[in-house]
């Protein structure tokens, strides 16, 4: 505790964190605590989640409170209800020996009238989500004029979630003399704008570099065919029986479908997405935090601000659209100095995006082979054996010991073990007895994603891809993974080569090699996606479309030239008619060419 004391902390605050087992300040705590205690500067702090940010701002702000004043003095804004509750819980633990400190959390999804009554009793520290605090301010139910310190925790996530206007409104309601402390894992332009407009000569500190991944997280990827992504996911989970992970998907439909498939496959999991009510969301998170769920499948929006300790893995079933989102995803694991693994499951078309992420986070992704059946069974069996060895008997079997030993005395030790394992793992052993190798060959792994074949022409000049349009698009939460899955499930031949996929708001266009196939479109007559009929239409292939497009552009240019020439001819005609020098005797010859006779 001497290290914390040297930073300027004292009294009951030190006693509270000692009970929590704090011994040595983390890097960000060592830099931030003295700055906030002095109160001389605003602050911009860049650090990954799990580095101890809550204690970094919470401990000094609690110590600086004027407990004789029952007004809101410290305002802490967080992006989600889960993080808001977690911050409030941590602050109460830090101040457990300071009963004169009143802390309140306000957030959406609960009765606002109850929160208004709690505010009437008086609080000194208010932890809030921006949306709910704006509602309270507009009802004149909260007064933040006495706030001397504002903390923007996970500022980049708040802006990503669309709280820009709410933050502006809230900060405008606070005193000009306040101190503002901005904490963020990444530093996009919007966060820089907030810092520029609302912070006064802030001191900047950074643990690591902007947008860079945490040093405690290793990054791995599996490169497979698009149709094999789900099977790869299932095998990766089965091969690590001790996994405790979040699986990230791009859409809520993906999250729901993958969770259902994993549940049918015997994996304890559930989905977290925007369609859940607050009660359902709380139930899922309670089971996940209690580790009754092995994995949680979630979208980026649903997982904003989740604070879950001891995650071993983060799995990117879909790579995010931007690097900031990847940084947040990977930051869910490898917290508080523990090691963590961020996994990406990609197909060959996503290799370029993976390289871009590598360049920005300054971390190298390690290629991993998809585990086979023997590897998975060995991992499961050894995990089961370790659990038996370290287990302490909770119930005595003395009464039944004689009968049990007598039952098993006809078996040797080896036979007994084999029978126990077969009884426990018969389904698993049967499932992985003969499974396909999902790993790509070395030549396939090294193949460029923009290979000429994918551009639509074969070496002999014949067309290889046919272009289709389907009546479902981005507005229907339709993704490229959904399209590939539908094709693989319904096409008369598996493993069809798929070219470019372009998803628009109301439709999708894609290229597929159907050479040697008849009646391809008829295979999709009875197919639907989320209740919508999956209607295919064949359109001109891209090569002919490009030729036609070029020809049309040429005709348009010619028409513009002709129009310009005719207009010039008409102007010259008018000038000639008005001239005293002879009569206009010219005529138009050809298209847009005018000749005038000499006198």
PDB file of C-alpha atoms in Angstrom, residues 379-579:
ATOM      1  CA  UNK A 379      -8.203 -32.132 -25.582  1.00  0.00           C
ATOM      2  CA  UNK A 380     -11.655 -33.044 -24.235  1.00  0.00           C
ATOM      3  CA  UNK A 381     -10.542 -36.356 -22.706  1.00  0.00           C
ATOM      4  CA  UNK A 382      -7.493 -34.899 -20.982  1.00  0.00           C
ATOM      5  CA  UNK A 383      -9.572 -32.016 -19.610  1.00  0.00           C
ATOM      6  CA  UNK A 384     -12.069 -34.540 -18.228  1.00  0.00           C
ATOM      7  CA  UNK A 385      -9.243 -36.540 -16.626  1.00  0.00           C
ATOM      8  CA  UNK A 386      -7.763 -33.426 -15.006  1.00  0.00           C
ATOM      9  CA  UNK A 387     -11.146 -32.504 -13.544  1.00  0.00           C
ATOM     10  CA  UNK A 388     -11.517 -35.953 -11.979  1.00  0.00           C
ATOM     11  CA  UNK A 389      -7.994 -35.865 -10.526  1.00  0.00           C
ATOM     12  CA  UNK A 390      -8.337 -32.467  -8.830  1.00  0.00           C
ATOM     13  CA  UNK A 391     -11.956 -32.937  -7.729  1.00  0.00           C
ATOM     14  CA  UNK A 392     -12.567 -33.213  -4.001  1.00  0.00           C
ATOM     15  CA  UNK A 393     -15.375 -35.616  -3.041  1.00  0.00           C
ATOM     16  CA  UNK A 394     -18.345 -33.627  -1.762  1.00  0.00           C
ATOM     17  CA  UNK A 395     -20.313 -36.652  -0.623  1.00  0.00           C
ATOM     18  CA  UNK A 396     -18.989 -39.699   1.159  1.00  0.00           C
ATOM     19  CA  UNK A 397     -19.528 -43.079  -0.499  1.00  0.00           C
ATOM     20  CA  UNK A 398     -18.635 -45.179   2.542  1.00  0.00           C
ATOM     21  CA  UNK A 399     -22.096 -46.736   2.690  1.00  0.00           C
ATOM     22  CA  UNK A 400     -21.924 -47.847  -0.936  1.00  0.00           C
ATOM     23  CA  UNK A 401     -18.204 -48.466  -1.275  1.00  0.00           C
ATOM     24  CA  UNK A 402     -18.359 -52.234  -0.786  1.00  0.00           C
ATOM     25  CA  UNK A 403     -21.138 -52.729  -3.338  1.00  0.00           C
ATOM     26  CA  UNK A 404     -19.461 -50.459  -5.886  1.00  0.00           C
ATOM     27  CA  UNK A 405     -16.084 -52.147  -5.582  1.00  0.00           C
ATOM     28  CA  UNK A 406     -17.727 -55.503  -5.941  1.00  0.00           C
ATOM     29  CA  UNK A 407     -19.485 -54.355  -9.137  1.00  0.00           C
ATOM     30  CA  UNK A 408     -16.248 -53.154 -10.707  1.00  0.00           C
ATOM     31  CA  UNK A 409     -13.901 -55.896  -9.517  1.00  0.00           C
ATOM     32  CA  UNK A 410     -14.472 -57.851 -12.733  1.00  0.00           C
ATOM     33  CA  UNK A 411     -12.825 -55.013 -14.698  1.00  0.00           C
ATOM     34  CA  UNK A 412      -9.172 -54.070 -14.909  1.00  0.00           C
ATOM     35  CA  UNK A 413      -8.190 -50.453 -14.333  1.00  0.00           C
ATOM     36  CA  UNK A 414      -7.735 -49.918 -18.076  1.00  0.00           C
ATOM     37  CA  UNK A 415     -11.126 -51.437 -18.881  1.00  0.00           C
ATOM     38  CA  UNK A 416     -12.878 -49.327 -16.236  1.00  0.00           C
ATOM     39  CA  UNK A 417     -11.328 -46.103 -17.554  1.00  0.00           C
ATOM     40  CA  UNK A 418     -12.202 -46.976 -21.130  1.00  0.00           C
ATOM     41  CA  UNK A 419     -15.809 -47.739 -20.247  1.00  0.00           C
ATOM     42  CA  UNK A 420     -16.182 -44.517 -18.228  1.00  0.00           C
ATOM     43  CA  UNK A 421     -14.773 -42.413 -21.030  1.00  0.00           C
ATOM     44  CA  UNK A 422     -16.837 -44.133 -23.698  1.00  0.00           C
ATOM     45  CA  UNK A 423     -19.970 -43.660 -21.615  1.00  0.00           C
ATOM     46  CA  UNK A 424     -19.271 -39.957 -21.059  1.00  0.00           C
ATOM     47  CA  UNK A 425     -17.957 -39.065 -24.519  1.00  0.00           C
ATOM     48  CA  UNK A 426     -19.649 -41.471 -26.906  1.00  0.00           C
ATOM     49  CA  UNK A 427     -21.366 -38.672 -28.878  1.00  0.00           C
ATOM     50  CA  UNK A 428     -18.212 -36.591 -29.124  1.00  0.00           C
ATOM     51  CA  UNK A 429     -16.047 -39.529 -30.189  1.00  0.00           C
ATOM     52  CA  UNK A 430     -18.615 -40.575 -32.770  1.00  0.00           C
ATOM     53  CA  UNK A 431     -18.979 -37.035 -34.119  1.00  0.00           C
ATOM     54  CA  UNK A 432     -15.251 -36.526 -34.647  1.00  0.00           C
ATOM     55  CA  UNK A 433     -14.360 -40.080 -35.677  1.00  0.00           C
ATOM     56  CA  UNK A 434     -14.230 -39.201 -39.393  1.00  0.00           C
ATOM     57  CA  UNK A 435     -14.327 -35.472 -40.107  1.00  0.00           C
ATOM     58  CA  UNK A 436     -13.238 -33.417 -43.079  1.00  0.00           C
ATOM     59  CA  UNK A 437      -9.985 -31.464 -43.019  1.00  0.00           C
ATOM     60  CA  UNK A 438     -11.094 -27.820 -43.282  1.00  0.00           C
ATOM     61  CA  UNK A 439      -7.601 -26.376 -43.738  1.00  0.00           C
ATOM     62  CA  UNK A 440      -6.736 -24.805 -47.077  1.00  0.00           C
ATOM     63  CA  UNK A 441      -3.695 -25.983 -48.980  1.00  0.00           C
ATOM     64  CA  UNK A 442      -0.621 -23.767 -48.928  1.00  0.00           C
ATOM     65  CA  UNK A 443      -1.271 -22.618 -52.504  1.00  0.00           C
ATOM     66  CA  UNK A 444      -4.871 -21.710 -51.598  1.00  0.00           C
ATOM     67  CA  UNK A 445      -3.712 -19.771 -48.535  1.00  0.00           C
ATOM     68  CA  UNK A 446      -1.213 -17.795 -50.585  1.00  0.00           C
ATOM     69  CA  UNK A 447      -3.632 -17.144 -53.434  1.00  0.00           C
ATOM     70  CA  UNK A 448      -4.463 -13.488 -53.938  1.00  0.00           C
ATOM     71  CA  UNK A 449      -8.039 -12.546 -53.134  1.00  0.00           C
ATOM     72  CA  UNK A 450      -8.210 -10.460 -56.321  1.00  0.00           C
ATOM     73  CA  UNK A 451      -7.065 -13.272 -58.607  1.00  0.00           C
ATOM     74  CA  UNK A 452      -7.958 -12.913 -62.292  1.00  0.00           C
ATOM     75  CA  UNK A 453     -10.349 -15.818 -62.064  1.00  0.00           C
ATOM     76  CA  UNK A 454     -12.384 -13.816 -59.584  1.00  0.00           C
ATOM     77  CA  UNK A 455     -12.468 -10.922 -61.982  1.00  0.00           C
ATOM     78  CA  UNK A 456     -14.599 -12.923 -64.292  1.00  0.00           C
ATOM     79  CA  UNK A 457     -12.432 -14.318 -67.158  1.00  0.00           C
ATOM     80  CA  UNK A 458     -10.803 -17.695 -67.703  1.00  0.00           C
ATOM     81  CA  UNK A 459      -7.494 -18.248 -69.452  1.00  0.00           C
ATOM     82  CA  UNK A 460      -9.265 -19.325 -72.639  1.00  0.00           C
ATOM     83  CA  UNK A 461     -11.346 -16.130 -72.756  1.00  0.00           C
ATOM     84  CA  UNK A 462     -14.640 -17.844 -71.837  1.00  0.00           C
ATOM     85  CA  UNK A 463     -16.874 -16.446 -69.132  1.00  0.00           C
ATOM     86  CA  UNK A 464     -16.671 -18.303 -65.849  1.00  0.00           C
ATOM     87  CA  UNK A 465     -19.079 -16.369 -63.590  1.00  0.00           C
ATOM     88  CA  UNK A 466     -22.769 -15.657 -63.983  1.00  0.00           C
ATOM     89  CA  UNK A 467     -24.244 -12.633 -62.214  1.00  0.00           C
ATOM     90  CA  UNK A 468     -27.497 -12.846 -60.261  1.00  0.00           C
ATOM     91  CA  UNK A 469     -29.629 -10.417 -58.284  1.00  0.00           C
ATOM     92  CA  UNK A 470     -31.683 -11.327 -55.220  1.00  0.00           C
ATOM     93  CA  UNK A 471     -34.499  -9.214 -53.751  1.00  0.00           C
ATOM     94  CA  UNK A 472     -33.003  -9.007 -50.221  1.00  0.00           C
ATOM     95  CA  UNK A 473     -30.475  -6.463 -49.022  1.00  0.00           C
ATOM     96  CA  UNK A 474     -28.932  -4.485 -46.204  1.00  0.00           C
ATOM     97  CA  UNK A 475     -32.284  -3.249 -44.887  1.00  0.00           C
ATOM     98  CA  UNK A 476     -33.219  -6.892 -44.211  1.00  0.00           C
ATOM     99  CA  UNK A 477     -29.985  -7.500 -42.209  1.00  0.00           C
ATOM    100  CA  UNK A 478     -28.741  -9.653 -45.081  1.00  0.00           C
ATOM    101  CA  UNK A 479     -24.976 -10.355 -45.111  1.00  0.00           C
ATOM    102  CA  UNK A 480     -22.512 -12.080 -47.394  1.00  0.00           C
ATOM    103  CA  UNK A 481     -22.322 -14.949 -44.908  1.00  0.00           C
ATOM    104  CA  UNK A 482     -26.089 -15.412 -45.189  1.00  0.00           C
ATOM    105  CA  UNK A 483     -25.825 -15.521 -48.981  1.00  0.00           C
ATOM    106  CA  UNK A 484     -22.985 -18.043 -48.994  1.00  0.00           C
ATOM    107  CA  UNK A 485     -24.835 -20.238 -46.499  1.00  0.00           C
ATOM    108  CA  UNK A 486     -28.031 -20.227 -48.597  1.00  0.00           C
ATOM    109  CA  UNK A 487     -26.101 -21.101 -51.770  1.00  0.00           C
ATOM    110  CA  UNK A 488     -24.199 -23.921 -50.080  1.00  0.00           C
ATOM    111  CA  UNK A 489     -27.368 -25.367 -48.545  1.00  0.00           C
ATOM    112  CA  UNK A 490     -29.484 -25.303 -51.712  1.00  0.00           C
ATOM    113  CA  UNK A 491     -27.169 -25.508 -54.724  1.00  0.00           C
ATOM    114  CA  UNK A 492     -27.078 -28.884 -56.521  1.00  0.00           C
ATOM    115  CA  UNK A 493     -23.296 -28.965 -56.149  1.00  0.00           C
ATOM    116  CA  UNK A 494     -21.394 -28.061 -52.991  1.00  0.00           C
ATOM    117  CA  UNK A 495     -18.445 -25.702 -52.916  1.00  0.00           C
ATOM    118  CA  UNK A 496     -19.445 -23.484 -55.838  1.00  0.00           C
ATOM    119  CA  UNK A 497     -16.983 -20.698 -56.529  1.00  0.00           C
ATOM    120  CA  UNK A 498     -18.507 -17.343 -55.622  1.00  0.00           C
ATOM    121  CA  UNK A 499     -17.132 -14.096 -57.020  1.00  0.00           C
ATOM    122  CA  UNK A 500     -17.977 -10.519 -56.099  1.00  0.00           C
ATOM    123  CA  UNK A 501     -20.862  -9.873 -53.697  1.00  0.00           C
ATOM    124  CA  UNK A 502     -22.397  -6.382 -53.551  1.00  0.00           C
ATOM    125  CA  UNK A 503     -25.088  -5.790 -50.941  1.00  0.00           C
ATOM    126  CA  UNK A 504     -27.349  -2.759 -51.456  1.00  0.00           C
ATOM    127  CA  UNK A 505     -30.215  -1.467 -49.302  1.00  0.00           C
ATOM    128  CA  UNK A 506     -32.985  -3.468 -51.016  1.00  0.00           C
ATOM    129  CA  UNK A 507     -31.154  -6.054 -53.148  1.00  0.00           C
ATOM    130  CA  UNK A 508     -27.925  -7.981 -53.536  1.00  0.00           C
ATOM    131  CA  UNK A 509     -25.896  -8.772 -56.649  1.00  0.00           C
ATOM    132  CA  UNK A 510     -23.404 -11.616 -56.722  1.00  0.00           C
ATOM    133  CA  UNK A 511     -21.343 -13.709 -59.125  1.00  0.00           C
ATOM    134  CA  UNK A 512     -21.173 -17.497 -59.039  1.00  0.00           C
ATOM    135  CA  UNK A 513     -19.572 -20.112 -61.276  1.00  0.00           C
ATOM    136  CA  UNK A 514     -22.400 -22.420 -62.408  1.00  0.00           C
ATOM    137  CA  UNK A 515     -20.626 -23.993 -65.368  1.00  0.00           C
ATOM    138  CA  UNK A 516     -21.834 -27.552 -65.834  1.00  0.00           C
ATOM    139  CA  UNK A 517     -25.007 -26.950 -63.825  1.00  0.00           C
ATOM    140  CA  UNK A 518     -28.549 -26.886 -65.160  1.00  0.00           C
ATOM    141  CA  UNK A 519     -31.570 -25.237 -63.530  1.00  0.00           C
ATOM    142  CA  UNK A 520     -29.494 -23.411 -60.910  1.00  0.00           C
ATOM    143  CA  UNK A 521     -32.240 -20.849 -60.230  1.00  0.00           C
ATOM    144  CA  UNK A 522     -34.932 -23.490 -59.742  1.00  0.00           C
ATOM    145  CA  UNK A 523     -33.104 -24.787 -56.643  1.00  0.00           C
ATOM    146  CA  UNK A 524     -34.081 -21.585 -54.787  1.00  0.00           C
ATOM    147  CA  UNK A 525     -37.804 -21.448 -55.562  1.00  0.00           C
ATOM    148  CA  UNK A 526     -38.903 -22.427 -52.048  1.00  0.00           C
ATOM    149  CA  UNK A 527     -36.093 -20.715 -50.146  1.00  0.00           C
ATOM    150  CA  UNK A 528     -36.778 -17.838 -47.737  1.00  0.00           C
ATOM    151  CA  UNK A 529     -34.709 -15.563 -45.507  1.00  0.00           C
ATOM    152  CA  UNK A 530     -36.346 -14.392 -42.265  1.00  0.00           C
ATOM    153  CA  UNK A 531     -39.769 -14.949 -43.834  1.00  0.00           C
ATOM    154  CA  UNK A 532     -38.892 -13.121 -47.065  1.00  0.00           C
ATOM    155  CA  UNK A 533     -38.952 -15.100 -50.334  1.00  0.00           C
ATOM    156  CA  UNK A 534     -35.468 -15.553 -51.800  1.00  0.00           C
ATOM    157  CA  UNK A 535     -36.097 -14.568 -55.453  1.00  0.00           C
ATOM    158  CA  UNK A 536     -33.201 -14.880 -57.904  1.00  0.00           C
ATOM    159  CA  UNK A 537     -32.923 -12.988 -61.184  1.00  0.00           C
ATOM    160  CA  UNK A 538     -30.163 -13.577 -63.726  1.00  0.00           C
ATOM    161  CA  UNK A 539     -28.601 -10.367 -65.038  1.00  0.00           C
ATOM    162  CA  UNK A 540     -26.005  -9.619 -67.679  1.00  0.00           C
ATOM    163  CA  UNK A 541     -22.551 -10.652 -66.622  1.00  0.00           C
ATOM    164  CA  UNK A 542     -20.149  -8.026 -65.470  1.00  0.00           C
ATOM    165  CA  UNK A 543     -17.871  -8.164 -68.554  1.00  0.00           C
ATOM    166  CA  UNK A 544     -20.715  -7.507 -71.005  1.00  0.00           C
ATOM    167  CA  UNK A 545     -22.184  -4.949 -68.623  1.00  0.00           C
ATOM    168  CA  UNK A 546     -18.884  -3.110 -68.583  1.00  0.00           C
ATOM    169  CA  UNK A 547     -18.707  -3.224 -72.390  1.00  0.00           C
ATOM    170  CA  UNK A 548     -22.247  -1.918 -72.633  1.00  0.00           C
ATOM    171  CA  UNK A 549     -21.502   0.731 -70.049  1.00  0.00           C
ATOM    172  CA  UNK A 550     -18.450   1.842 -72.031  1.00  0.00           C
ATOM    173  CA  UNK A 551     -20.442   1.893 -75.266  1.00  0.00           C
ATOM    174  CA  UNK A 552     -23.198   3.947 -73.631  1.00  0.00           C
ATOM    175  CA  UNK A 553     -20.673   6.416 -72.315  1.00  0.00           C
ATOM    176  CA  UNK A 554     -19.181   6.773 -75.808  1.00  0.00           C
ATOM    177  CA  UNK A 555     -22.636   7.448 -77.282  1.00  0.00           C
ATOM    178  CA  UNK A 556     -23.299  10.017 -74.571  1.00  0.00           C
ATOM    179  CA  UNK A 557     -20.051  11.811 -75.356  1.00  0.00           C
ATOM    180  CA  UNK A 558     -20.887  11.793 -79.070  1.00  0.00           C
ATOM    181  CA  UNK A 559     -24.352  13.203 -78.375  1.00  0.00           C
ATOM    182  CA  UNK A 560     -22.861  15.988 -76.272  1.00  0.00           C
ATOM    183  CA  UNK A 561     -20.423  16.863 -79.062  1.00  0.00           C
ATOM    184  CA  UNK A 562     -23.230  16.907 -81.622  1.00  0.00           C
ATOM    185  CA  UNK A 563     -25.382  19.059 -79.354  1.00  0.00           C
ATOM    186  CA  UNK A 564     -22.513  21.512 -78.923  1.00  0.00           C
ATOM    187  CA  UNK A 565     -21.921  21.650 -82.690  1.00  0.00           C
ATOM    188  CA  UNK A 566     -25.612  22.245 -83.475  1.00  0.00           C
ATOM    189  CA  UNK A 567     -25.800  25.020 -80.894  1.00  0.00           C
ATOM    190  CA  UNK A 568     -22.731  26.629 -82.439  1.00  0.00           C
ATOM    191  CA  UNK A 569     -24.282  26.359 -85.886  1.00  0.00           C
ATOM    192  CA  UNK A 570     -27.468  28.034 -84.672  1.00  0.00           C
ATOM    193  CA  UNK A 571     -25.476  30.894 -83.120  1.00  0.00           C
ATOM    194  CA  UNK A 572     -23.484  31.412 -86.297  1.00  0.00           C
ATOM    195  CA  UNK A 573     -26.709  31.373 -88.353  1.00  0.00           C
ATOM    196  CA  UNK A 574     -28.201  34.111 -86.206  1.00  0.00           C
ATOM    197  CA  UNK A 575     -25.076  36.205 -86.456  1.00  0.00           C
ATOM    198  CA  UNK A 576     -25.026  35.807 -90.242  1.00  0.00           C
ATOM    199  CA  UNK A 577     -28.664  36.825 -90.639  1.00  0.00           C
ATOM    200  CA  UNK A 578     -27.998  39.986 -88.672  1.00  0.00           C
ATOM    201  CA  UNK A 579     -24.901  40.816 -90.637  1.00  0.00           C
TER     202      UNK A 579
END
